[in-house]
PDB file of C-alpha atoms and ligand atoms in Angstrom:
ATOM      1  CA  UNK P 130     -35.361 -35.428 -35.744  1.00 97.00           C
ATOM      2  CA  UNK P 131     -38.589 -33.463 -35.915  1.00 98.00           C
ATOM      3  CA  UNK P 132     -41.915 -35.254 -36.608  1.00 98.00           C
ATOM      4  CA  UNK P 133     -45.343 -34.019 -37.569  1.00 98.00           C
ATOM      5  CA  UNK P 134     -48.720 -34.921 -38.781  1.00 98.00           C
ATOM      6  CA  UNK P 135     -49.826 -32.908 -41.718  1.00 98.00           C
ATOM      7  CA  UNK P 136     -52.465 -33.317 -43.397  1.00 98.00           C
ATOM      8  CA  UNK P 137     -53.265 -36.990 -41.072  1.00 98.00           C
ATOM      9  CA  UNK P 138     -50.154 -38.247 -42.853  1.00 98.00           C
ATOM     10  CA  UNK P 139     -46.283 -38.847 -40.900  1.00 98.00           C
ATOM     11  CA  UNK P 140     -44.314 -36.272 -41.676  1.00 98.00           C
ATOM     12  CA  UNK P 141     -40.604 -35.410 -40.725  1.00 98.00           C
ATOM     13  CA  UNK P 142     -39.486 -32.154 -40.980  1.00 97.00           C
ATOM     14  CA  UNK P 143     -35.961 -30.947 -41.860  1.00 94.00           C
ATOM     15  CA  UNK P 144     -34.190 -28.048 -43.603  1.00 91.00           C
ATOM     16  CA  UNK P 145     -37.770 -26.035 -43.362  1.00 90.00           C
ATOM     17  CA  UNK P 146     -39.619 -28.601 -45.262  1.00 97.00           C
ATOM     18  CA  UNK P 147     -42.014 -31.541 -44.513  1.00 97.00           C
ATOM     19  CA  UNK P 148     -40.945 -35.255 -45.873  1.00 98.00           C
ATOM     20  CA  UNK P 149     -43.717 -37.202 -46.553  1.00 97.00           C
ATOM     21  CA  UNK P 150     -42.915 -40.278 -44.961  1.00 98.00           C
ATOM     22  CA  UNK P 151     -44.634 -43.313 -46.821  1.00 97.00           C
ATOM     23  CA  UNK P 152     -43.270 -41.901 -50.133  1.00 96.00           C
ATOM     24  CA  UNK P 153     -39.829 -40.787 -49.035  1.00 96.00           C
ATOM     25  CA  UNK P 154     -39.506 -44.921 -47.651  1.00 96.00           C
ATOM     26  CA  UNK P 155     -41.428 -46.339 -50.627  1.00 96.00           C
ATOM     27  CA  UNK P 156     -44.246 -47.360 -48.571  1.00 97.00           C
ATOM     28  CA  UNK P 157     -41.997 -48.684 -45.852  1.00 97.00           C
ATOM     29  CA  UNK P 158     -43.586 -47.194 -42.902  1.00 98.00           C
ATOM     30  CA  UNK P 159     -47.008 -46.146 -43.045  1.00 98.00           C
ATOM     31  CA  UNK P 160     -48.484 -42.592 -43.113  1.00 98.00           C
ATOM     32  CA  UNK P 161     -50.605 -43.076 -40.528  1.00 98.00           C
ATOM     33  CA  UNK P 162     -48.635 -41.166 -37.638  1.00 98.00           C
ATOM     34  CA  UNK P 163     -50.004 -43.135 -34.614  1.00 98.00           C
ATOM     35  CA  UNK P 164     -48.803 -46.368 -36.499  1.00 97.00           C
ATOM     36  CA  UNK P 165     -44.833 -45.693 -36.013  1.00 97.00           C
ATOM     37  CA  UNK P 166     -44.097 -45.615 -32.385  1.00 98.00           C
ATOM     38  CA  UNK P 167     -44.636 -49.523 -32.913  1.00 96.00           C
ATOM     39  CA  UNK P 168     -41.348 -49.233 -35.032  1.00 97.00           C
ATOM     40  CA  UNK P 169     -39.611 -46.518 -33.797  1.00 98.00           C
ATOM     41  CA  UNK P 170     -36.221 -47.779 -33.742  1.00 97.00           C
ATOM     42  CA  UNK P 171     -36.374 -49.127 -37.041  1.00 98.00           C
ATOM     43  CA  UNK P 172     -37.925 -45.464 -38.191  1.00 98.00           C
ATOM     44  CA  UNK P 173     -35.034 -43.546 -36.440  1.00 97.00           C
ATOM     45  CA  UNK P 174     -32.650 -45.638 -38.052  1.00 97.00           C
ATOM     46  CA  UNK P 175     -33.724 -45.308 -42.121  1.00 97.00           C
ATOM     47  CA  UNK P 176     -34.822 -41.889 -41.343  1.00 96.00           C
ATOM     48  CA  UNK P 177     -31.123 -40.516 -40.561  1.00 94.00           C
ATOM     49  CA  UNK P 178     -30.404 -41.768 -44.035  1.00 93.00           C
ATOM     50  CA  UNK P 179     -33.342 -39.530 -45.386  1.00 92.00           C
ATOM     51  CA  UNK P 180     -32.610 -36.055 -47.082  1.00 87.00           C
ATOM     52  CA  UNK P 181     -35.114 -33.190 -47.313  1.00 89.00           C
ATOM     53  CA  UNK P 182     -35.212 -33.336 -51.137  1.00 88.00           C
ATOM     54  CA  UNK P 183     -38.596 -33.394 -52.389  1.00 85.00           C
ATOM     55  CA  UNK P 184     -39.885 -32.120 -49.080  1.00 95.00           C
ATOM     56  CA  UNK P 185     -43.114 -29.508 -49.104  1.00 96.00           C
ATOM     57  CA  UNK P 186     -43.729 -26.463 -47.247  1.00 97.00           C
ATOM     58  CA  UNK P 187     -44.965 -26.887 -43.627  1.00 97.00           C
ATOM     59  CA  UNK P 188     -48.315 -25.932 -43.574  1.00 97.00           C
ATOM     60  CA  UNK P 189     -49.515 -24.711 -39.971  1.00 96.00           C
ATOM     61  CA  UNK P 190     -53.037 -24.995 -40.759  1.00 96.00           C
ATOM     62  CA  UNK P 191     -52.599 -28.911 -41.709  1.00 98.00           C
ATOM     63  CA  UNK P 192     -51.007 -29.722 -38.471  1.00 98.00           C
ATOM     64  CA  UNK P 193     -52.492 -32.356 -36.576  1.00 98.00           C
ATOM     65  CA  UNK P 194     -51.472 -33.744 -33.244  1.00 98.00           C
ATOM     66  CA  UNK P 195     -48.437 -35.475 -33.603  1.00 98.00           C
ATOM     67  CA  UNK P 196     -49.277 -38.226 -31.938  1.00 98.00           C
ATOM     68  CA  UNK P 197     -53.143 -38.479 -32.636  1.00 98.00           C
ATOM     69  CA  UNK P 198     -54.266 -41.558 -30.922  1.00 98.00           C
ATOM     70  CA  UNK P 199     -52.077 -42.124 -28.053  1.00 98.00           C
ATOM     71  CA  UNK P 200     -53.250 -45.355 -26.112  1.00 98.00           C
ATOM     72  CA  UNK P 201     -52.640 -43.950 -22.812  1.00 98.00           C
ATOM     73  CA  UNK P 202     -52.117 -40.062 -21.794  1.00 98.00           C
ATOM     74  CA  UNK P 203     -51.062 -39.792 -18.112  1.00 98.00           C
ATOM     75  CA  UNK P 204     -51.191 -36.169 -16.338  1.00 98.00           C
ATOM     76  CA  UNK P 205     -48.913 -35.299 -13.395  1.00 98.00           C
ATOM     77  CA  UNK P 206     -50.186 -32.729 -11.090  1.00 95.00           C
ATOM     78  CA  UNK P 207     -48.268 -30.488  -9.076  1.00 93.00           C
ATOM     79  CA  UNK P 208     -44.937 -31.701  -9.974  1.00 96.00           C
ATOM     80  CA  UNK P 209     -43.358 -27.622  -9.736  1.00 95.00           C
ATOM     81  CA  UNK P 210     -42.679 -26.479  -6.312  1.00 89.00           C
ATOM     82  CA  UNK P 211     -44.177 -22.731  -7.542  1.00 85.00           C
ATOM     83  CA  UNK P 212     -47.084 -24.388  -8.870  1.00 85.00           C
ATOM     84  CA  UNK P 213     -47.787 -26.751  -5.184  1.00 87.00           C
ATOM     85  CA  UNK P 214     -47.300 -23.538  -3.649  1.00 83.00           C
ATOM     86  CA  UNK P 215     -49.977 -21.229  -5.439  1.00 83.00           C
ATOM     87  CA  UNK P 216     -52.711 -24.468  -5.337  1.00 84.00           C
ATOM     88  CA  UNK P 217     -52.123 -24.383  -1.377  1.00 86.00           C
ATOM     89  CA  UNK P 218     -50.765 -27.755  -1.162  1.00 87.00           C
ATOM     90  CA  UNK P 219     -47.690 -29.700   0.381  1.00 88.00           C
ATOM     91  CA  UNK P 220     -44.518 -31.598  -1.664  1.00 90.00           C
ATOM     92  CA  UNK P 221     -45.913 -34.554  -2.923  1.00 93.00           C
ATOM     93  CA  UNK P 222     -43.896 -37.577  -1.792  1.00 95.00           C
ATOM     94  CA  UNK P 223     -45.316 -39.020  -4.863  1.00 97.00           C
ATOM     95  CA  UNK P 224     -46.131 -38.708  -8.683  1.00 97.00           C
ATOM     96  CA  UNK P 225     -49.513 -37.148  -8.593  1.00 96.00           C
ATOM     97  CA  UNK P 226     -51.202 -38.330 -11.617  1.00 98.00           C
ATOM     98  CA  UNK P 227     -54.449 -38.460 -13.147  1.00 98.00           C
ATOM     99  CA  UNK P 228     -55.882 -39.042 -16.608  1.00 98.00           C
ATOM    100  CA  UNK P 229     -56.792 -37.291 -19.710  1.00 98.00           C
ATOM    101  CA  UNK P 230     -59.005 -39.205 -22.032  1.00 98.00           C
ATOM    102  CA  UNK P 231     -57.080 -39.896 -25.363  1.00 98.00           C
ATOM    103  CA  UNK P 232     -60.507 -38.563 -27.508  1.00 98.00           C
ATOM    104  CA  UNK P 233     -59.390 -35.491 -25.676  1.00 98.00           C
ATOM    105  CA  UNK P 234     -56.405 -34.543 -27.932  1.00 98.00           C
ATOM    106  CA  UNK P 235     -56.314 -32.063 -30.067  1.00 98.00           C
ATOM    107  CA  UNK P 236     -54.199 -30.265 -33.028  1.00 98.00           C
ATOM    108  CA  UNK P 237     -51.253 -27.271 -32.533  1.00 98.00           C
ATOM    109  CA  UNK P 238     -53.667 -25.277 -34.658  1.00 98.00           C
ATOM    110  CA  UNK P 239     -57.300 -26.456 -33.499  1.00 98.00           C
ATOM    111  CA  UNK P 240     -60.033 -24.211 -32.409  1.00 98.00           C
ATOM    112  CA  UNK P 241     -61.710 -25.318 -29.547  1.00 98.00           C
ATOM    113  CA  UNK P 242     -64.988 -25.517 -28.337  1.00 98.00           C
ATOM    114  CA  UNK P 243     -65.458 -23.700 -24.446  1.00 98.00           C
ATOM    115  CA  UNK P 244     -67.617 -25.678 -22.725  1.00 97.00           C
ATOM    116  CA  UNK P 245     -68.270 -22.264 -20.354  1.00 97.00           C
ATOM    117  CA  UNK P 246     -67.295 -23.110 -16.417  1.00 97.00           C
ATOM    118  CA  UNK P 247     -64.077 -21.935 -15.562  1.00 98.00           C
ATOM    119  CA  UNK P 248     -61.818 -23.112 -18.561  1.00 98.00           C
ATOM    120  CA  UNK P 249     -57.820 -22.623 -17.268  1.00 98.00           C
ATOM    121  CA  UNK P 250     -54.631 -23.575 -19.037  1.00 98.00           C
ATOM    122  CA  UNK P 251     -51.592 -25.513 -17.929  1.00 98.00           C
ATOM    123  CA  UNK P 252     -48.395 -25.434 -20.129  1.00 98.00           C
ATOM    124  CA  UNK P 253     -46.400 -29.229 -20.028  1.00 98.00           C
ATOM    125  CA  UNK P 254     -43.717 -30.532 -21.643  1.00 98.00           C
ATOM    126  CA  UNK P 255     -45.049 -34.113 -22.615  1.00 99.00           C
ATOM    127  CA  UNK P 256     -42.750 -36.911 -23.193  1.00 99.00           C
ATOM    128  CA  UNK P 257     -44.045 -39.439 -25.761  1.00 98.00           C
ATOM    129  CA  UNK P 258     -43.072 -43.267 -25.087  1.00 98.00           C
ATOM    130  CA  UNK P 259     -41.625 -45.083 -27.795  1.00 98.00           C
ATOM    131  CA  UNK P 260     -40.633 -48.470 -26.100  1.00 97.00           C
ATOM    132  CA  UNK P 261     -42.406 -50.782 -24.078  1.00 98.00           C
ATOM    133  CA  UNK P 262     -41.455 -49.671 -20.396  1.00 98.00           C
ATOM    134  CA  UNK P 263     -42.269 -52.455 -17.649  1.00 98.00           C
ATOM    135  CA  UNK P 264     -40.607 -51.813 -14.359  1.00 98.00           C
ATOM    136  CA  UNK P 265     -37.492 -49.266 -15.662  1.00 98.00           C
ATOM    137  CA  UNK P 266     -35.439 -47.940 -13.193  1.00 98.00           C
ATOM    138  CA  UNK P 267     -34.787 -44.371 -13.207  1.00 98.00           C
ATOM    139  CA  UNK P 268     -31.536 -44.747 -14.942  1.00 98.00           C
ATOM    140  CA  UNK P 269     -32.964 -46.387 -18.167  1.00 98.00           C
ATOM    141  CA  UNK P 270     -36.005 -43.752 -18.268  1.00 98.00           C
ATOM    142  CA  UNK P 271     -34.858 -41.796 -21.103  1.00 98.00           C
ATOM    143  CA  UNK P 272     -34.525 -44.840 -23.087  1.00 98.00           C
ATOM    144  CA  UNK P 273     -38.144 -45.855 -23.338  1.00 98.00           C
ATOM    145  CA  UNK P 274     -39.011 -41.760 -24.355  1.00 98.00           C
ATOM    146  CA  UNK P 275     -39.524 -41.561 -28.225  1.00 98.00           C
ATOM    147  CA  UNK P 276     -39.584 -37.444 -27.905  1.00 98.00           C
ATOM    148  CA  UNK P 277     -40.727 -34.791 -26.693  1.00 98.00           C
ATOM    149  CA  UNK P 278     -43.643 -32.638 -27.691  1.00 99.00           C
ATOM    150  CA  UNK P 279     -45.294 -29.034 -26.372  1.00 98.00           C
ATOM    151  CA  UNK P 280     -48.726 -29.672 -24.466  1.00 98.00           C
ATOM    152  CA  UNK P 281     -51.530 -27.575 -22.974  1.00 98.00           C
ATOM    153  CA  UNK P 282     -53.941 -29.565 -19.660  1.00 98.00           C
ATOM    154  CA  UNK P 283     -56.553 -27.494 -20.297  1.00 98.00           C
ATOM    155  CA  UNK P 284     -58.922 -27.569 -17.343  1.00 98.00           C
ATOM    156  CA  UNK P 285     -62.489 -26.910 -16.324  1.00 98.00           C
ATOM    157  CA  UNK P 286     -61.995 -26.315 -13.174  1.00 98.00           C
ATOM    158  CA  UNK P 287     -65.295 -26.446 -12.042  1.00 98.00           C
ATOM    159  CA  UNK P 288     -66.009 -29.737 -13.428  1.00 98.00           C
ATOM    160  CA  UNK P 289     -62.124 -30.500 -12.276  1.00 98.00           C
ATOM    161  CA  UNK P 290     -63.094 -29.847  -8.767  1.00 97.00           C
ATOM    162  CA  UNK P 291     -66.479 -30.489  -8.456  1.00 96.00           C
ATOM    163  CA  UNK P 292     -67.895 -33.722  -6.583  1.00 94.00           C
ATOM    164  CA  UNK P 293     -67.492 -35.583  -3.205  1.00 94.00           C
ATOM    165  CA  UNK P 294     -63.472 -35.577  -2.343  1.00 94.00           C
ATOM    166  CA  UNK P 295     -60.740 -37.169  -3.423  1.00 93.00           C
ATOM    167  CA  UNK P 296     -62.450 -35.173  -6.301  1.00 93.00           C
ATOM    168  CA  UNK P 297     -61.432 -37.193  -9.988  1.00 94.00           C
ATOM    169  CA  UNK P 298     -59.686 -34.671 -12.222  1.00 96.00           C
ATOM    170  CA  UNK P 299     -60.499 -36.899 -15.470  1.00 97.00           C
ATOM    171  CA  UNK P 300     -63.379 -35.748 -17.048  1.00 98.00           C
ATOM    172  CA  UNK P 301     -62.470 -32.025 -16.046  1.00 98.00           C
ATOM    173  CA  UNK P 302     -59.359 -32.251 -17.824  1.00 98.00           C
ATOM    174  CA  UNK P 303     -60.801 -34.156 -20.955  1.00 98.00           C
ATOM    175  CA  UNK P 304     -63.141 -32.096 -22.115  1.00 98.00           C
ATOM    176  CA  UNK P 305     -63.094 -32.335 -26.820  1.00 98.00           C
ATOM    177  CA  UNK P 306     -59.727 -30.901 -27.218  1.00 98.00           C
ATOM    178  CA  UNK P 307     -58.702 -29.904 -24.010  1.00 98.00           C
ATOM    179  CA  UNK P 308     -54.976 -31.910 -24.586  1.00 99.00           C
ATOM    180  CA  UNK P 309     -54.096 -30.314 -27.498  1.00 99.00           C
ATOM    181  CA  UNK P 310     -50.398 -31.497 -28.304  1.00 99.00           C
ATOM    182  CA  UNK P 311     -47.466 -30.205 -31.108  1.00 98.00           C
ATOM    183  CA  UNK P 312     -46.630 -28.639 -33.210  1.00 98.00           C
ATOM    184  CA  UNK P 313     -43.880 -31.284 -33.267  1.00 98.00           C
ATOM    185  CA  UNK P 314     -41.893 -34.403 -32.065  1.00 98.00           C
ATOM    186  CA  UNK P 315     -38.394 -33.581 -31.413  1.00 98.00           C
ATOM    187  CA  UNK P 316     -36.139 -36.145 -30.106  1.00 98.00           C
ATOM    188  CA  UNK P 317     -34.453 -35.810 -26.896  1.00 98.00           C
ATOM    189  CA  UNK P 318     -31.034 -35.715 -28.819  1.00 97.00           C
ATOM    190  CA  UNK P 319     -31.929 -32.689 -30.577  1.00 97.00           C
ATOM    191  CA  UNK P 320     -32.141 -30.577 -27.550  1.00 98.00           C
ATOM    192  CA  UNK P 321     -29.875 -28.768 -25.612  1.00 97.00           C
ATOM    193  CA  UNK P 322     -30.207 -30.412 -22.573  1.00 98.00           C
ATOM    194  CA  UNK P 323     -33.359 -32.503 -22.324  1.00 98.00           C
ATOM    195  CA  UNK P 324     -34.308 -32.532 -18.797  1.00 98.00           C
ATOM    196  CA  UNK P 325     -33.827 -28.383 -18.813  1.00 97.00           C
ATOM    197  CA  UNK P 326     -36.758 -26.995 -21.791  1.00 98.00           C
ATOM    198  CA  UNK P 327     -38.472 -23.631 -21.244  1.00 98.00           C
ATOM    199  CA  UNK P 328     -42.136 -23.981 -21.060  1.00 98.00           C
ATOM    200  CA  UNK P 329     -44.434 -20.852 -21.363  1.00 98.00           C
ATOM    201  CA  UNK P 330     -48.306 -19.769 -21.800  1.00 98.00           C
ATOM    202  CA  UNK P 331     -49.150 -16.442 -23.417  1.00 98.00           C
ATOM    203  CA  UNK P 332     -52.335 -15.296 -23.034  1.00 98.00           C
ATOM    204  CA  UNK P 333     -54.257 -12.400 -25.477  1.00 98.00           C
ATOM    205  CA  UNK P 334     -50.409 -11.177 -25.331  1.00 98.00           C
ATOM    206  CA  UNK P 335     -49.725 -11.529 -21.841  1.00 98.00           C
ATOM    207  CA  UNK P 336     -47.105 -14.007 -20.188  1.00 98.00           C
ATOM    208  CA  UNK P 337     -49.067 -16.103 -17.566  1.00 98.00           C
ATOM    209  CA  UNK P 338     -46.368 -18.705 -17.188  1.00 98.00           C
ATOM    210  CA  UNK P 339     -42.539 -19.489 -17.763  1.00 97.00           C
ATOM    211  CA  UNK P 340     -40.473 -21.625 -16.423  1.00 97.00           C
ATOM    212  CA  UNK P 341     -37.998 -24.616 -17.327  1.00 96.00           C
ATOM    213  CA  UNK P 342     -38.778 -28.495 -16.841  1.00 97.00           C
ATOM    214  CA  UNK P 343     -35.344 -28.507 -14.634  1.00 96.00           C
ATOM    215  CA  UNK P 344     -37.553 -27.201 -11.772  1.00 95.00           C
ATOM    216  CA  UNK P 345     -39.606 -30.232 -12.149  1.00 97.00           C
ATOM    217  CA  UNK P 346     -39.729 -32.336  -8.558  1.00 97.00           C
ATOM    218  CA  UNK P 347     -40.633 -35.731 -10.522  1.00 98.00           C
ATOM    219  CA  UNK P 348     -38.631 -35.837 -13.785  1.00 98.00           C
ATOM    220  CA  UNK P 349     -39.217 -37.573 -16.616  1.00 98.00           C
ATOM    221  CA  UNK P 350     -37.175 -40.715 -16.007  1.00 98.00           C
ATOM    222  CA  UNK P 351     -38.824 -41.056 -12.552  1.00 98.00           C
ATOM    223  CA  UNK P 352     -42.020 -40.770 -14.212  1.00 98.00           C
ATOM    224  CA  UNK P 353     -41.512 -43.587 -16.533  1.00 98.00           C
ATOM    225  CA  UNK P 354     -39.842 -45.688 -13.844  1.00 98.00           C
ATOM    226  CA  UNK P 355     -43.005 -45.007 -11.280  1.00 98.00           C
ATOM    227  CA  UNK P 356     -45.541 -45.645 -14.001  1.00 98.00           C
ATOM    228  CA  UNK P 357     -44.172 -48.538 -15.086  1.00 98.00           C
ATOM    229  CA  UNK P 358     -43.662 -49.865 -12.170  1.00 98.00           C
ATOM    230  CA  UNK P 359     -47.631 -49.722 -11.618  1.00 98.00           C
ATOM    231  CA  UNK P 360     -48.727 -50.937 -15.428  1.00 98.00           C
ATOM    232  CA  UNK P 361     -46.795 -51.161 -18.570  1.00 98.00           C
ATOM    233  CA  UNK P 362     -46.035 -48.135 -20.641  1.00 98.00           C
ATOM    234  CA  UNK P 363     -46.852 -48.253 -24.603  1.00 98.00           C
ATOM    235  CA  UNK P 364     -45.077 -47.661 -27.518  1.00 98.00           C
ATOM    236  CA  UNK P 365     -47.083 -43.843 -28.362  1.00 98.00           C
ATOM    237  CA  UNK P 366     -48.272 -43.209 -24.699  1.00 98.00           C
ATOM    238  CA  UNK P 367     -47.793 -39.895 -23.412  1.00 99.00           C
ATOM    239  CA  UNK P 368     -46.949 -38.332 -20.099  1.00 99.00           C
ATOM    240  CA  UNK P 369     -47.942 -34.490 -19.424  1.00 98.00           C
ATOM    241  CA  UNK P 370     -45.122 -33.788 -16.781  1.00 98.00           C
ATOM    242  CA  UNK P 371     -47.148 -31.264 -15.203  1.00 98.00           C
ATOM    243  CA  UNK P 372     -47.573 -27.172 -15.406  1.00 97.00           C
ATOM    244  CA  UNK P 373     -45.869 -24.387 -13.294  1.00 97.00           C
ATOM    245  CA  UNK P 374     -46.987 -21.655 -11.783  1.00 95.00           C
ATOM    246  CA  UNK P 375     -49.051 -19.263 -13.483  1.00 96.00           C
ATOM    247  CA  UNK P 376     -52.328 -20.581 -13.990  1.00 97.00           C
ATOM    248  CA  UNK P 377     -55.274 -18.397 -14.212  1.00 97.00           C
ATOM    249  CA  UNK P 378     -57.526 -19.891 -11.246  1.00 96.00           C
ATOM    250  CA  UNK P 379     -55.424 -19.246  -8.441  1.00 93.00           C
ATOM    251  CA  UNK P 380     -54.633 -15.972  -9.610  1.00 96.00           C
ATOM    252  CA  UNK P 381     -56.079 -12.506  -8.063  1.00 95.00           C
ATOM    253  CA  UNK P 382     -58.133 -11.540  -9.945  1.00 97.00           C
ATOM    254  CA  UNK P 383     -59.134 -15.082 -11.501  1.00 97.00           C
ATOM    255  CA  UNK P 384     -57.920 -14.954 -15.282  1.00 98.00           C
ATOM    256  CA  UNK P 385     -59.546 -17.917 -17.188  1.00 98.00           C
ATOM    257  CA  UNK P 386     -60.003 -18.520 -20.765  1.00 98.00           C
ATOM    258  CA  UNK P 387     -62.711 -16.978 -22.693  1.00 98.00           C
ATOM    259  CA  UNK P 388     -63.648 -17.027 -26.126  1.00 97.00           C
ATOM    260  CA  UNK P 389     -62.234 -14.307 -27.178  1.00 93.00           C
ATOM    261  CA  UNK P 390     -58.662 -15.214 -25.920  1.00 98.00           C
ATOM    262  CA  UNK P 391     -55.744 -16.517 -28.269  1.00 98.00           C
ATOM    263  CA  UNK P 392     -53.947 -18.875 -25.994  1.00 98.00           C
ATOM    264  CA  UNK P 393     -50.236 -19.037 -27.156  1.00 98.00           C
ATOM    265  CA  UNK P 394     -47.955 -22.093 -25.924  1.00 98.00           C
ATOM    266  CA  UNK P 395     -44.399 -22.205 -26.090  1.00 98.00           C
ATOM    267  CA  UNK P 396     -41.644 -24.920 -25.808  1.00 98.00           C
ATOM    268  CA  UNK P 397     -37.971 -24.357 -26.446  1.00 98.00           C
ATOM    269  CA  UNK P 398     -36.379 -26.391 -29.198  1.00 98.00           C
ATOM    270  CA  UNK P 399     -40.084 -27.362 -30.084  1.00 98.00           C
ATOM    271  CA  UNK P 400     -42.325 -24.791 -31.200  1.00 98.00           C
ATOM    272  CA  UNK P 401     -45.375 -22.854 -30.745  1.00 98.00           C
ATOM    273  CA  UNK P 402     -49.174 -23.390 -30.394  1.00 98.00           C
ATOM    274  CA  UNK P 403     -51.809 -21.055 -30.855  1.00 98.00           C
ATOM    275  CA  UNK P 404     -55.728 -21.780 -30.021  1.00 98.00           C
ATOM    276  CA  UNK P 405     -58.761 -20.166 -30.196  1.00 98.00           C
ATOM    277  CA  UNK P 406     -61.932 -20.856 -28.958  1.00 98.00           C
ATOM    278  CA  UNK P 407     -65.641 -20.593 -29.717  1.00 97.00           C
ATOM    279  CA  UNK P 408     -68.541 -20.401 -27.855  1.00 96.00           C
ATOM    280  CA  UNK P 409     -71.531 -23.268 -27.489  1.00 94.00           C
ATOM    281  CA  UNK P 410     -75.286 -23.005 -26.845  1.00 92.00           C
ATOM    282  CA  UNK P 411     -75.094 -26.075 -24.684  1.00 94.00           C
ATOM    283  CA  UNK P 412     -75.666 -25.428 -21.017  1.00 96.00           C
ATOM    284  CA  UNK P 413     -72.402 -26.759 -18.762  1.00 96.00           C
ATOM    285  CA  UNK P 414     -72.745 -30.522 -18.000  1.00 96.00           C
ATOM    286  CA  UNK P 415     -72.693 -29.933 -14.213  1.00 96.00           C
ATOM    287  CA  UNK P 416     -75.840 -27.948 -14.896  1.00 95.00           C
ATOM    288  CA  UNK P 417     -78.309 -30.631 -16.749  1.00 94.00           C
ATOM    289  CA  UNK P 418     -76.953 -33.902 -14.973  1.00 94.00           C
ATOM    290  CA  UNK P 419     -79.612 -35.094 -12.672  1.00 91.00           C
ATOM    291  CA  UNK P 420     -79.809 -37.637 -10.179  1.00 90.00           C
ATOM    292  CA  UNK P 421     -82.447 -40.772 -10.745  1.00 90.00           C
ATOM    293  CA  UNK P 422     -85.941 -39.689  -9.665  1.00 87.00           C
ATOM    294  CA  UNK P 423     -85.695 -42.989  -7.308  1.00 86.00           C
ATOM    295  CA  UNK P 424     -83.292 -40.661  -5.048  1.00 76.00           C
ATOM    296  CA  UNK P 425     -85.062 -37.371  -5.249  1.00 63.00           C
TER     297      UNK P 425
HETATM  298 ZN1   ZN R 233     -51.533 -30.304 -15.682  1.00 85.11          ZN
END
């Protein structure tokens, strides 16, 4: 099954077409898409008994995030072996994670504001919870993961990095729209093989990453089982499993985002996403913040 938000309303897609979801159940489910992950068993179920009659054309420009108010959105960094070796670091022994603030999502479709600073992108599968996962082991992982859905960590890296160390990724990673999310929700039974999806970032026509989530050193059902091990995951939480190599800011030359730059995402069995971005007048936040006079 493929799920989308269009138009703010929860939407499954089949044969080419978009099922509106509240009508197609007769108010059954509502069509607000954040609202379903609650039920998703109960959705999966009546929705294989659904047909695409009825159904209206996909619209790209109505595409929202398919999941547009996720509780909790966890980020894992360097979880590719290519990617821990261009960033200079060592194997983690651990899940690396940090946070992106859930006000920082974003549409397949959005443009986005560039904050200036050193905007990058990162390419991530991102799995999407859809049962309550409180200390899973690794071999029930897959069975707390609602879908899967194409993601991009955009990063300011200066922001990202900036500060006494350990620096805090958060707020450099969270930025309005920076984890844009879409075009779809596929469930893991629709792919292939769902722990093997090609990833890829296209910038202004170039390839700047590609790569498939088998190379991942943390995968998906360890990440549930680690996380939820530490707190309990939530029915429409969502893990970005982390980027491969590829990124602009370790490159040589740099090669970050500007605002004349279409960044084009890619997931196999999932779709596309294409942003652009516009300027602002605001100066960068690193460059107004000021510390109490008290301390001058
Ligand atoms: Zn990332």
């Amino acid at each position: 099954m493929r799920v989308a938000n269009q138009s703010g309303r929860l939407t499954i897609v089949a044969d080419g077409v978009a099922v509106d979801v509240e009508q197609a159940s007769g108010c059954r489910f509502s069509p607000d898409p954040q609202h379903i992950f609650d039920r998703w068993d109960e959705f999966t179920a009546w929705a294989a008994t659904v047909d695409s009659t009825g159904g209206v054309p996909v619209v790209e420009s109505e595409l929202g995030a398919p999941v547009p108010r996720p509780g909790q959105i966890f980020a894992v960094g360097v979880n590719y072996a290519d990617h821990v070796e261009e960033s200079g670091l060592t194997l983690p022994d651990a899940p690396f994670v940090f946070t992106k603030f859930p006000a920082s999502i974003a549409g397949p479709y959005d443009t986005i504001e560039h904050p200036g600073g050193s905007v990058d992108f990162e390419v991530e599968l991102v799995a999407v919870i859809g049962k309550e996962a409180r200390n899973v082991p690794v071999s029930q992982g897959w069975d707390h993961v609602a879908g899967l859905t194409l993601g991009q960590d955009l990063s300011e890296r200066d922001l990202q990095l900036s500060g006494p160390p350990p620096q805090q990724f958060n707020l450099g990673k969270s930025f309005a729209g920076f984890a844009p999310i879409g075009p779809v929700l596929v469930t893991p039974d629709e792919f292939d093989d769902r722990d093997d999806v090609e990833v890829s970032t296209i910038l202004s026509g170039e390839l700047m990453q590609n790569s498939r989530t088998r190379h991942l050193i943390f995968p998906i059902p360890v990440l549930v089982a680690y996380l939820s091990s530490i707190l309990p995951l939530r029915p429409g939480d969502l893990i970005f499993t982390g980027t491969p190599s590829g990124i602009g800011f370790t490159r040589d030359p740099k090669r970050l985002i500007g605002v004349d730059d279409e960044l084009v995402s890619r997931a196999e069995g999932i779709g596309e996403m294409r942003h652009r971005f516009t300027a602002t007048d605001r100066p960068h936040p690193l460059t107004t913040v000021s510390r109490s006079t008290n301390h001058v």
